[in-house]
PDB file of C-alpha atoms and ligand atoms in Angstrom:
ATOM      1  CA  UNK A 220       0.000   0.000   0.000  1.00 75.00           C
ATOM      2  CA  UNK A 221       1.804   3.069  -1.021  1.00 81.00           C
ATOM      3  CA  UNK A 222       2.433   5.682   1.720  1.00 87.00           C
ATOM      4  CA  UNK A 223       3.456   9.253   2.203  1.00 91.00           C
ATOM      5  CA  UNK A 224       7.026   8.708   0.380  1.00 88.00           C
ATOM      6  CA  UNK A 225       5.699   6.979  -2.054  1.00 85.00           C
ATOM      7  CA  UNK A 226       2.856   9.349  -3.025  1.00 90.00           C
ATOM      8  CA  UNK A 227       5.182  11.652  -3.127  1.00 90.00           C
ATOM      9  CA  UNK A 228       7.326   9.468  -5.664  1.00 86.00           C
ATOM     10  CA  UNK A 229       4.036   9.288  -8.027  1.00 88.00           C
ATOM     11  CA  UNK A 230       4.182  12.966  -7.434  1.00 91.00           C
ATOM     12  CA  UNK A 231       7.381  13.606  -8.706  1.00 88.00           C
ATOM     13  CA  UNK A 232       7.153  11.056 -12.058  1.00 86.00           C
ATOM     14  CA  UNK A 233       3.886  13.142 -13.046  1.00 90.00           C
ATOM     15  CA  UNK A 234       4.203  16.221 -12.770  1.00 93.00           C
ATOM     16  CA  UNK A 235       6.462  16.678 -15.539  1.00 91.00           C
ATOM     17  CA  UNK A 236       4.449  15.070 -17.896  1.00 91.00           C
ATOM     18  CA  UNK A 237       1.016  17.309 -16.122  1.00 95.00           C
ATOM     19  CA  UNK A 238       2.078  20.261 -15.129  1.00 97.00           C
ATOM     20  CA  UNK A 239       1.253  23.452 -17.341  1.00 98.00           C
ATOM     21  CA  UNK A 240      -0.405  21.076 -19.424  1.00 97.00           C
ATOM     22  CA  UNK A 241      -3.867  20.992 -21.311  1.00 98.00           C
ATOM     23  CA  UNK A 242      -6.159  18.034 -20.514  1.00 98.00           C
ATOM     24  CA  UNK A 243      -7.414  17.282 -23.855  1.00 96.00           C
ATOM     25  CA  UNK A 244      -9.313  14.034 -23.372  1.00 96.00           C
ATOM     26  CA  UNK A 245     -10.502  11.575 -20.045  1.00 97.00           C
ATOM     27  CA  UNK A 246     -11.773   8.362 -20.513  1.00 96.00           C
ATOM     28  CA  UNK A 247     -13.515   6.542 -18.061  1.00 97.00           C
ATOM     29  CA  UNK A 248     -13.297   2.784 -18.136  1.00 96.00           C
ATOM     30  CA  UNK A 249     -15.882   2.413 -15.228  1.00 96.00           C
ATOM     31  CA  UNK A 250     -18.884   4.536 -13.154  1.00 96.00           C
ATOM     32  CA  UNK A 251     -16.768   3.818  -9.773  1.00 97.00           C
ATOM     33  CA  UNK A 252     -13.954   3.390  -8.022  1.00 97.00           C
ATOM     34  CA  UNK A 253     -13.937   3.287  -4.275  1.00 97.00           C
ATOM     35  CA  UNK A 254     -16.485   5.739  -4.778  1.00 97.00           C
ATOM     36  CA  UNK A 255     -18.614   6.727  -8.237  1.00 97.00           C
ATOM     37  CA  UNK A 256     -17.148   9.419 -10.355  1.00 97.00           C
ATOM     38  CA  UNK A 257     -19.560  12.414 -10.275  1.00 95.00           C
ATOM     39  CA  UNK A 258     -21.779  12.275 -13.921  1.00 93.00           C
ATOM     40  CA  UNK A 259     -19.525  15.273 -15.349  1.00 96.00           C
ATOM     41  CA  UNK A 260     -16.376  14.291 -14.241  1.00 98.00           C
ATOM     42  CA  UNK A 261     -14.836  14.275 -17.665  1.00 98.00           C
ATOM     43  CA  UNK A 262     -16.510  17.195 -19.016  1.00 98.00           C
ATOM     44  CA  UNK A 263     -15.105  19.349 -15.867  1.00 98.00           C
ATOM     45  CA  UNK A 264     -11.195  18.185 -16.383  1.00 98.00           C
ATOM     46  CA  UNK A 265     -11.155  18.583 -20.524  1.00 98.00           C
ATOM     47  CA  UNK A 266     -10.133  21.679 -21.903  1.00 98.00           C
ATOM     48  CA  UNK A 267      -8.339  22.582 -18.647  1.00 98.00           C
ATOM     49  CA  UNK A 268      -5.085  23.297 -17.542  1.00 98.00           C
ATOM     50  CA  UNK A 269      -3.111  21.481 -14.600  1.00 98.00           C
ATOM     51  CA  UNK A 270      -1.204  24.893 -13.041  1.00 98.00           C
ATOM     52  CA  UNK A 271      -0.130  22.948 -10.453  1.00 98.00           C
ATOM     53  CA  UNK A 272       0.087  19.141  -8.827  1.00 97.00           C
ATOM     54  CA  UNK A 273       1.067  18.623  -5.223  1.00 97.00           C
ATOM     55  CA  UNK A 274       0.109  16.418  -2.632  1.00 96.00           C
ATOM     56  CA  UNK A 275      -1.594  16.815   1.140  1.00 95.00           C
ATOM     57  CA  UNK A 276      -1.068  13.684   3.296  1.00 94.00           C
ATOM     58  CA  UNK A 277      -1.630  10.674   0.654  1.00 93.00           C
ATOM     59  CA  UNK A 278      -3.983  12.546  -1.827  1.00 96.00           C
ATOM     60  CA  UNK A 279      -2.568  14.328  -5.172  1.00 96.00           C
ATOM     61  CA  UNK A 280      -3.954  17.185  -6.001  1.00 96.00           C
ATOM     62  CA  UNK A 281      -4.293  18.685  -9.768  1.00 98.00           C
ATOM     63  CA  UNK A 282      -5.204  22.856  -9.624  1.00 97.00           C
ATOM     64  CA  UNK A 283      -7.550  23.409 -12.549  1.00 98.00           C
ATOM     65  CA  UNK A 284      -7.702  27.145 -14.260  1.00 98.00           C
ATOM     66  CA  UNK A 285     -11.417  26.501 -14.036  1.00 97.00           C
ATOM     67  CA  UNK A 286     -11.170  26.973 -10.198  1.00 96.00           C
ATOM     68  CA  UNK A 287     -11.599  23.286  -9.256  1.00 97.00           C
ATOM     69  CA  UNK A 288      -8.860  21.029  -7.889  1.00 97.00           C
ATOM     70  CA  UNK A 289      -9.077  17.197  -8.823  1.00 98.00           C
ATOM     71  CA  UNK A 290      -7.898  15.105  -5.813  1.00 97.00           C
ATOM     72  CA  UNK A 291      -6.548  11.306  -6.344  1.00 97.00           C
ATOM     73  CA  UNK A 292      -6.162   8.320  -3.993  1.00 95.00           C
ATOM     74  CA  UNK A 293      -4.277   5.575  -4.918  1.00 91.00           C
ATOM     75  CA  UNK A 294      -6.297   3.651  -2.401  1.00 91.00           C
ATOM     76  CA  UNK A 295      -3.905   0.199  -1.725  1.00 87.00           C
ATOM     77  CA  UNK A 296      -3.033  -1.000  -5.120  1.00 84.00           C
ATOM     78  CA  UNK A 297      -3.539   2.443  -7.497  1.00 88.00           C
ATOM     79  CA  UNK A 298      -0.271   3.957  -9.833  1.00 85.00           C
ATOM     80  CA  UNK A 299      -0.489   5.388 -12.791  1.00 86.00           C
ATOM     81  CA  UNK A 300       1.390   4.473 -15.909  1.00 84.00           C
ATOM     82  CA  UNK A 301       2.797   7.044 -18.555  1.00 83.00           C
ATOM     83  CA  UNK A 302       2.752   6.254 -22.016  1.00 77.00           C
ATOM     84  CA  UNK A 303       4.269   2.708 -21.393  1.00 52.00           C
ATOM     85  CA  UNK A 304       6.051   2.943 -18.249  1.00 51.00           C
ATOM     86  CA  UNK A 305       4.485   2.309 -14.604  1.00 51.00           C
ATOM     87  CA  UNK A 306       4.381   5.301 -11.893  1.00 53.00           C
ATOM     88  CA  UNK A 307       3.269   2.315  -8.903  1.00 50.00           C
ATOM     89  CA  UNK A 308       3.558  -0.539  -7.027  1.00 45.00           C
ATOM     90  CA  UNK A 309       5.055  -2.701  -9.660  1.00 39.00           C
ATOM     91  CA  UNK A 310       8.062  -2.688 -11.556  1.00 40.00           C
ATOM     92  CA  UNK A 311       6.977  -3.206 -15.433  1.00 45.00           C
ATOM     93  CA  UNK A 312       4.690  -1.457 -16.760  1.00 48.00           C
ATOM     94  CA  UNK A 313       3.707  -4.640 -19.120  1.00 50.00           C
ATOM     95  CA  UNK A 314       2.597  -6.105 -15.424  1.00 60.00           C
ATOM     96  CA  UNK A 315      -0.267  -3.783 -15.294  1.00 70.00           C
ATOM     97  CA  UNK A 316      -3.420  -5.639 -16.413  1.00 81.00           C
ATOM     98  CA  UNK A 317      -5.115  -3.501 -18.868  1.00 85.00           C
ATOM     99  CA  UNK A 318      -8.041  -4.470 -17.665  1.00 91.00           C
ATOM    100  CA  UNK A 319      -7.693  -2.500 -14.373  1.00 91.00           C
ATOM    101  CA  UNK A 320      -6.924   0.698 -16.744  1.00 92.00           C
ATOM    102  CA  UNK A 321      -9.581   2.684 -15.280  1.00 96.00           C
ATOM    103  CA  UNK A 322      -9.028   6.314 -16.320  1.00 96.00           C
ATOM    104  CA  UNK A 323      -6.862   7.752 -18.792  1.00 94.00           C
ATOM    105  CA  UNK A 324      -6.024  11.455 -19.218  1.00 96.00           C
ATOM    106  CA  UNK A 325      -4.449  12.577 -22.583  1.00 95.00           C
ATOM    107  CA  UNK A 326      -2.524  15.858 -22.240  1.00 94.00           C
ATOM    108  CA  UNK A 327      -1.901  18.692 -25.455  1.00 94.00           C
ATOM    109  CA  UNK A 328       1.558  17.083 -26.135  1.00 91.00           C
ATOM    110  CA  UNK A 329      -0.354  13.813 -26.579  1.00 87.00           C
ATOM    111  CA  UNK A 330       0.706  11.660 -23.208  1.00 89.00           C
ATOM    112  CA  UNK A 331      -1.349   9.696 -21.877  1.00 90.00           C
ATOM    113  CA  UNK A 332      -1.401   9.159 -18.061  1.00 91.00           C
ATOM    114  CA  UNK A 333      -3.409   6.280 -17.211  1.00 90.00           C
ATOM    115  CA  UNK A 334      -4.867   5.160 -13.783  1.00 91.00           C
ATOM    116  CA  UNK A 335      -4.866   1.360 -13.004  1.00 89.00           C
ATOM    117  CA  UNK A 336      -6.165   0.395 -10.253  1.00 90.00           C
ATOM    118  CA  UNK A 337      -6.830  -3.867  -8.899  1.00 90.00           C
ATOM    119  CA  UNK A 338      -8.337  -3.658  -6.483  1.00 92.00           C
ATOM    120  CA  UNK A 339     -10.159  -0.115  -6.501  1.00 95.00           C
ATOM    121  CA  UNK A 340      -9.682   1.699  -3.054  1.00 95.00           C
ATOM    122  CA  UNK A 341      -8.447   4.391  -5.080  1.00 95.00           C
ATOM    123  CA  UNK A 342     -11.026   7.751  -6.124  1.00 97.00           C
ATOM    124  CA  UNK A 343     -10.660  10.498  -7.374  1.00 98.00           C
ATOM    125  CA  UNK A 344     -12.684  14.037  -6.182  1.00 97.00           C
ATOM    126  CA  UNK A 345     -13.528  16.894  -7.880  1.00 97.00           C
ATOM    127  CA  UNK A 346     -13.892  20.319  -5.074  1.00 96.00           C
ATOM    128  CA  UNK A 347     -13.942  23.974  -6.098  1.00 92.00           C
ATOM    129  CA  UNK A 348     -11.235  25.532  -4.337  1.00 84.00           C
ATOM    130  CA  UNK A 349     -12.333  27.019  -1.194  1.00 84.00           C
ATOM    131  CA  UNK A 350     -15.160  24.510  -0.543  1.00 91.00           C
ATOM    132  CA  UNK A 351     -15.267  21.869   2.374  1.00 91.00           C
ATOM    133  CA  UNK A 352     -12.879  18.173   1.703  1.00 92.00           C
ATOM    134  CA  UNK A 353     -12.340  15.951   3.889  1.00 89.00           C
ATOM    135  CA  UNK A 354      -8.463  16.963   4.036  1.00 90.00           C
ATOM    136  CA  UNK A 355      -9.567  19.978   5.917  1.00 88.00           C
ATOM    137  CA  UNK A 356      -9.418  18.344   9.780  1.00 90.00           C
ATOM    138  CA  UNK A 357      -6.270  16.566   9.200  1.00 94.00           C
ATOM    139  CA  UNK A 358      -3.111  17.588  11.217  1.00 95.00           C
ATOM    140  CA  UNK A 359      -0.043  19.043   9.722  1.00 96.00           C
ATOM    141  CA  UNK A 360       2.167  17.701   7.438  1.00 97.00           C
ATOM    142  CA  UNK A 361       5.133  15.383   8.860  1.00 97.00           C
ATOM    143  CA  UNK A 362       7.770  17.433   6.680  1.00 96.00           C
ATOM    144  CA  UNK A 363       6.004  20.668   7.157  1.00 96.00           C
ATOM    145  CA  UNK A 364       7.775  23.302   9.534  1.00 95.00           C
ATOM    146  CA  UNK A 365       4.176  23.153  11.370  1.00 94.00           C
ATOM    147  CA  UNK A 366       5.290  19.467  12.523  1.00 97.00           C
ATOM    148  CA  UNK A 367       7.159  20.558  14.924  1.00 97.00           C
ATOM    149  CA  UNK A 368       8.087  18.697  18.810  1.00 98.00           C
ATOM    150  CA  UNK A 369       5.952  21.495  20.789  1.00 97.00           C
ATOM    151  CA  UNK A 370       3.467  21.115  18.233  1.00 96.00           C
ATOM    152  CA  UNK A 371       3.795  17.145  18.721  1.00 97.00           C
ATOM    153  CA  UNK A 372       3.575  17.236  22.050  1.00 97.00           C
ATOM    154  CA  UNK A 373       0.415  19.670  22.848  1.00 97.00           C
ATOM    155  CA  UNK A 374      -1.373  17.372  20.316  1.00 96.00           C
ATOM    156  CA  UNK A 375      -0.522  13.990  22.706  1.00 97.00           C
ATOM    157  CA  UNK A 376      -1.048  15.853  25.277  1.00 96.00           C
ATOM    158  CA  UNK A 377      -3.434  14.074  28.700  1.00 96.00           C
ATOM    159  CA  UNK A 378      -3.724  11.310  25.079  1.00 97.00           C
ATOM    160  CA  UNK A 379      -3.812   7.711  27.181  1.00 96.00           C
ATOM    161  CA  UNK A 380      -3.844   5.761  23.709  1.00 97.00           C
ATOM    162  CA  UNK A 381      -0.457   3.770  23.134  1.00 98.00           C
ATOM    163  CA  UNK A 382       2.360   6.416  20.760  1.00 98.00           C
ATOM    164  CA  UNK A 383       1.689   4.177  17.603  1.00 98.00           C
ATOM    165  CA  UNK A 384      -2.172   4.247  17.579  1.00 98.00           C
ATOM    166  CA  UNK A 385      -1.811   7.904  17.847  1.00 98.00           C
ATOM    167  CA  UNK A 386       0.920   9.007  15.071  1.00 98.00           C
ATOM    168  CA  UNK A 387      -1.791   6.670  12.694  1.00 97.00           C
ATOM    169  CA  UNK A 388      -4.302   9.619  13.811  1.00 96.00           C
ATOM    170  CA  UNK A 389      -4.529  11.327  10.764  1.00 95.00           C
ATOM    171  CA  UNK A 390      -5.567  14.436  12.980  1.00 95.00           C
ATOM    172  CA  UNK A 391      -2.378  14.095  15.074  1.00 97.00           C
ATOM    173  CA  UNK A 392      -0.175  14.316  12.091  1.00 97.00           C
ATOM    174  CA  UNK A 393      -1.073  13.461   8.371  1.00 96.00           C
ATOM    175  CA  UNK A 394      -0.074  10.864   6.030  1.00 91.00           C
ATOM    176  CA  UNK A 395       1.813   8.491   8.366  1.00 93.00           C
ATOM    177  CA  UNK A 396       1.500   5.045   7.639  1.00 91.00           C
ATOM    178  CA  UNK A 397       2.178   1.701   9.655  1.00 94.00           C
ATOM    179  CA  UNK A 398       5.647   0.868   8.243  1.00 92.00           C
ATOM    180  CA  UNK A 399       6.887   4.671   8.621  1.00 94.00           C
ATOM    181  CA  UNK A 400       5.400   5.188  12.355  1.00 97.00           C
ATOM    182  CA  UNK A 401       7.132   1.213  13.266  1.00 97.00           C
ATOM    183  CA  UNK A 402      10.439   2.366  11.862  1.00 96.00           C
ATOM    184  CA  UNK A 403      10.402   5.858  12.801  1.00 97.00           C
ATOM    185  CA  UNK A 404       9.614   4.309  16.895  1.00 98.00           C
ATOM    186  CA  UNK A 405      12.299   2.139  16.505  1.00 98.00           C
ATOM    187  CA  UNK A 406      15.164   4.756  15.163  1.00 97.00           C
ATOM    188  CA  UNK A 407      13.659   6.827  18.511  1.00 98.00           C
ATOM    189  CA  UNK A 408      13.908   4.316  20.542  1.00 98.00           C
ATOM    190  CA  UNK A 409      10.603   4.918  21.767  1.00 98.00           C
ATOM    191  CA  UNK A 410       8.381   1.116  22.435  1.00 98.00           C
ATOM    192  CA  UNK A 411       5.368   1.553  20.584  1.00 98.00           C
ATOM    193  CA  UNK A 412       3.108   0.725  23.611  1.00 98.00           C
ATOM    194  CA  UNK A 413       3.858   4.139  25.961  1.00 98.00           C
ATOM    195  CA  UNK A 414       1.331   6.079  26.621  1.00 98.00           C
ATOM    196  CA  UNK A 415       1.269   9.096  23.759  1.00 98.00           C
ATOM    197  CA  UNK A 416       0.663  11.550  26.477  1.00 97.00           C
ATOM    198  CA  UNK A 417       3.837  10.320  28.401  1.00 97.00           C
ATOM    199  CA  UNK A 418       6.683  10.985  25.967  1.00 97.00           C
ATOM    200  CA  UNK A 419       8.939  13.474  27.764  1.00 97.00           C
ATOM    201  CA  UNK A 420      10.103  16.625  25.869  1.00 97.00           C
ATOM    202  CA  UNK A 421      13.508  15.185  24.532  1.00 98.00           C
ATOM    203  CA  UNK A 422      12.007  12.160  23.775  1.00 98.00           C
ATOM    204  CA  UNK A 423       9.400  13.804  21.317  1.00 98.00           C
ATOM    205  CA  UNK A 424      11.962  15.878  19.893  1.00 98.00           C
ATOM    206  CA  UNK A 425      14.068  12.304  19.285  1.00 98.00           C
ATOM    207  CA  UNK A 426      10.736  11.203  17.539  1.00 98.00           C
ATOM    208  CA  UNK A 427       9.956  14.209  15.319  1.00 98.00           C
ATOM    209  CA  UNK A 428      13.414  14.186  14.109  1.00 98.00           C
ATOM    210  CA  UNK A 429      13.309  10.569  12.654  1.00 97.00           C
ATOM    211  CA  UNK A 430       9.863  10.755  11.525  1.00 97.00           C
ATOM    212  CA  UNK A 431      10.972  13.097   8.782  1.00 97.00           C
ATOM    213  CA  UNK A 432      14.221  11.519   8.867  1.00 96.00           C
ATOM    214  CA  UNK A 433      12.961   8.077   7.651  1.00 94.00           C
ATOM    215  CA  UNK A 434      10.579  10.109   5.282  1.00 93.00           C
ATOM    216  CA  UNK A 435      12.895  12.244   3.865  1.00 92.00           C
ATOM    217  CA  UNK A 436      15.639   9.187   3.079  1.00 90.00           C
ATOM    218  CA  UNK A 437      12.507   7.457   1.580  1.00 87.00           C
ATOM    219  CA  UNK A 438      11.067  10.050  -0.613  1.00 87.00           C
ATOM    220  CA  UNK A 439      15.271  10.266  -1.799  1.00 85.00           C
ATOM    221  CA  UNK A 440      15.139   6.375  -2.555  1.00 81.00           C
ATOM    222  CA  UNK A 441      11.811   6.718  -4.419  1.00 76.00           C
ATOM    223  CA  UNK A 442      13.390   9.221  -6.959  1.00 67.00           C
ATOM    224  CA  UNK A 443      16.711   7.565  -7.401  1.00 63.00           C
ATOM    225  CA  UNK A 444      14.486   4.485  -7.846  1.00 60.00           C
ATOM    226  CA  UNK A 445      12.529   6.227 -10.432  1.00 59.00           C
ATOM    227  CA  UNK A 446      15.874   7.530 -12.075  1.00 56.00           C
ATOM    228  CA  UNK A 447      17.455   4.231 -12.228  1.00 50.00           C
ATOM    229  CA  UNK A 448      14.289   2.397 -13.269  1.00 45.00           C
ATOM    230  CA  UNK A 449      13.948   5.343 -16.537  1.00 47.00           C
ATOM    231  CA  UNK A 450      17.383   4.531 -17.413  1.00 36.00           C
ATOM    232  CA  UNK A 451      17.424   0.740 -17.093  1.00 35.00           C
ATOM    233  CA  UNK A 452      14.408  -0.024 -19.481  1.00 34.00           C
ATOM    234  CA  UNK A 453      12.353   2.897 -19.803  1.00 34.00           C
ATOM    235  CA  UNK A 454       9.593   2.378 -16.924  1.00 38.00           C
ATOM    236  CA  UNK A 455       8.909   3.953 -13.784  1.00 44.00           C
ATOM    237  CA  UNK A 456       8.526   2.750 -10.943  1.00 45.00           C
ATOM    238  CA  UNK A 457       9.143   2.710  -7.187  1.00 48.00           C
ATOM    239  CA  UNK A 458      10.580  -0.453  -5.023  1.00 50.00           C
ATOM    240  CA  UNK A 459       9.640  -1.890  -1.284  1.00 55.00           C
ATOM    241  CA  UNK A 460      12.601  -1.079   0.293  1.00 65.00           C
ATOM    242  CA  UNK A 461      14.015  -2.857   2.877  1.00 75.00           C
ATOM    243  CA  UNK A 462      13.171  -1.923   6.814  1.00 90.00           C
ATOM    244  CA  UNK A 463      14.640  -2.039  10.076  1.00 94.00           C
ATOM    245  CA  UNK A 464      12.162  -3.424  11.439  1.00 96.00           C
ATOM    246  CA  UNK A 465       8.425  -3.113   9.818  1.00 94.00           C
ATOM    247  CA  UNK A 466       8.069  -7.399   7.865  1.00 92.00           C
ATOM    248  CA  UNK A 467      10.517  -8.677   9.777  1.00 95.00           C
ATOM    249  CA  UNK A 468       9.548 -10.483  12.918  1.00 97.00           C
ATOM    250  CA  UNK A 469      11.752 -13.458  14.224  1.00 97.00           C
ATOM    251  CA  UNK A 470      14.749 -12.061  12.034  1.00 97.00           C
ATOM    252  CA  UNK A 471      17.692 -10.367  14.011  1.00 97.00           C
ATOM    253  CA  UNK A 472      17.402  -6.603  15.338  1.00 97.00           C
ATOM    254  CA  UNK A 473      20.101  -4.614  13.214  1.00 96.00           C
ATOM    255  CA  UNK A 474      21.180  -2.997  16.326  1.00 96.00           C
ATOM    256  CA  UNK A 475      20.950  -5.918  19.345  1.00 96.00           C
ATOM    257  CA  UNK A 476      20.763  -8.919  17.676  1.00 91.00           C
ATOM    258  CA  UNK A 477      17.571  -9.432  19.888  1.00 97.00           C
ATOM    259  CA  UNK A 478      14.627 -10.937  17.656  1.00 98.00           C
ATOM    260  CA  UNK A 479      12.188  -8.255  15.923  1.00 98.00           C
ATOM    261  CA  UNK A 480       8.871  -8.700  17.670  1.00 98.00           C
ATOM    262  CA  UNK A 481       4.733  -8.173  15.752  1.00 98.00           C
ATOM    263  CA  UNK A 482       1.953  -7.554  17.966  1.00 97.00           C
ATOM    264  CA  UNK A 483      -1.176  -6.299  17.147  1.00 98.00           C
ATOM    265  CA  UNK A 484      -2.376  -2.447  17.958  1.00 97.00           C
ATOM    266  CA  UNK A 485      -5.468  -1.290  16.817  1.00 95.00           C
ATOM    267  CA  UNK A 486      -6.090  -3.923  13.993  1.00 95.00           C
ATOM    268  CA  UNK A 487      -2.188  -3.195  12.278  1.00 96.00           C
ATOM    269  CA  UNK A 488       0.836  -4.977  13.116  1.00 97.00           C
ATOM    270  CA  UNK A 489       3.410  -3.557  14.762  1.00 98.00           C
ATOM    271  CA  UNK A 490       6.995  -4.713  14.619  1.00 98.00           C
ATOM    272  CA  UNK A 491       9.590  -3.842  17.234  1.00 98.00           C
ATOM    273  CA  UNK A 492      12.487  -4.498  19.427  1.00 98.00           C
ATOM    274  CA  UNK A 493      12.049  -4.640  22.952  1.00 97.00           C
ATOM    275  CA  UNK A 494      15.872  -4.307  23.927  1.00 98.00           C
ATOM    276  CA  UNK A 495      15.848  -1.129  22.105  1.00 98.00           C
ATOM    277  CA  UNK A 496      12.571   0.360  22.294  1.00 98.00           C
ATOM    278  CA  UNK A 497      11.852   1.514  25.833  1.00 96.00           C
TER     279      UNK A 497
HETATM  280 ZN1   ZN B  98      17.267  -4.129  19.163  1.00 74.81          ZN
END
């Protein structure tokens, strides 16, 4: 399931090929994804101009000159392939079943930037700008200057709920997933059962640091992914990289040689050391 880093990955492979660009054509394969398309969804995106595409928590957003702003999911199995090459989850873009192509955009310079989508937790939103989304209660963004350890901490604050149930909060902070709060808790040191509300000061200053730490190195790995990927056969795509300690219960702590642990917190696994995660 692609995460903040690698949203921001899709991000990057797009908006060359979107920005400043005309939408000249949308197809729609289907009525639906995880939600239906509204009945003039095509007719609202043709004939306008992408000034801008950037992304809030895991949703990109496309800035229309007509005033709207077209925001995509990529739910747990959405990418986007570009011409012939993949912008996802998978390597090839000759992996992509065609028959999960569910939109395709063609742009003035006549790309085409297709959405496929498996299994179809994915949607895509049309909002004017201005009006009401449901992006508007979440908390800041982890690489913002708004995330912040004061910031952190008067959000936990008198919070009883165990640290990794509440960084998945989308209202706490936005976009962080289960494999970049488990390996950001383990860099910190910080056991994923304390209390939220109990961090001390230096401790959430420890935590804020390698949350963007482990995003940042990510989002770097995505691109040089991307980069290496163009050059080595002409596709795009970005890689599961390898973690610390998210997938790898029973195998050997990289710090302690103690064996990574999983439990269960609030429906997600969570992976951890306990010699190193107090
Ligand atoms: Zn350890």
């Amino acid at each position: 399931m692609p995460e903040l880093p690698e949203v921001e990955t899709v991000r990057r492979g797009l908006a060359p090929v979107l920005e400043g660009r005309v939408i000249t054509h949308v197809q729609l394969n289907r009525p639906n994804l995880r939600f239906p398309f509204a009945p003039d969804f095509a007719a609202r995106i043709e004939g306008q101009r992408i000034e801008k595409l950037s992304r809030r928590a895991k949703f990109l957003q496309a800035d229309l000159t007509s005033g709207e702003r077209l925001f995509m999911h990529l739910g747990m199995s959405g990418r986007f392939i570009l011409g012939g090459a993949s912008l996802g989850e998978f390597t090839h873009a000759h992996d992509a079943n065609p028959k999960h192509h569910h939109v395709i955009f063609m742009t003035e310079d006549d790309n085409t930037v297709t959405y496929n989508d498996p299994r179809r937790f994915g949607f895509m939103e049309l909002v004017g700008f201005g009006e009401p989304y449901r992006l508007d209660d979440l908390g800041p963004e982890p690489l913002s200057n708004h995330f912040s350890a004061p910031d952190l901490r008067a959000r936990l604050k008198g919070k009883k709920s165990p640290i990794k149930i509440a960084l998945l909060d989308q209202k706490i902070v936005a976009g962080l997933g289960n494999i970049y709060v488990c390996e950001a808790l383990f860099r910190a040191g910080i056991s994923p059962a304390r209390g939220a509300g109990r961090l001390t000061v230096a401790e959430t200053e420890t935590l804020v640091r390698h949350i963007k730490e482990v995003l940042v190195e990510a989002i770097a790995a995505g691109g040089s992914s991307l980069r290496d990927h163009r050059q080595a056969d002409g596709a795009l795509g970005y890689f599961q990289k390898t973690f610390a300690v998210y997938g790898r219960e029973g195998e050997t702590c990289v710090t302690c040689d103690a064996p990574i642990l999983r439990k269960v917190q609030g429906g997600r696994s969570t992976f951890y050391c306990r010699a190193c995660q107090r």
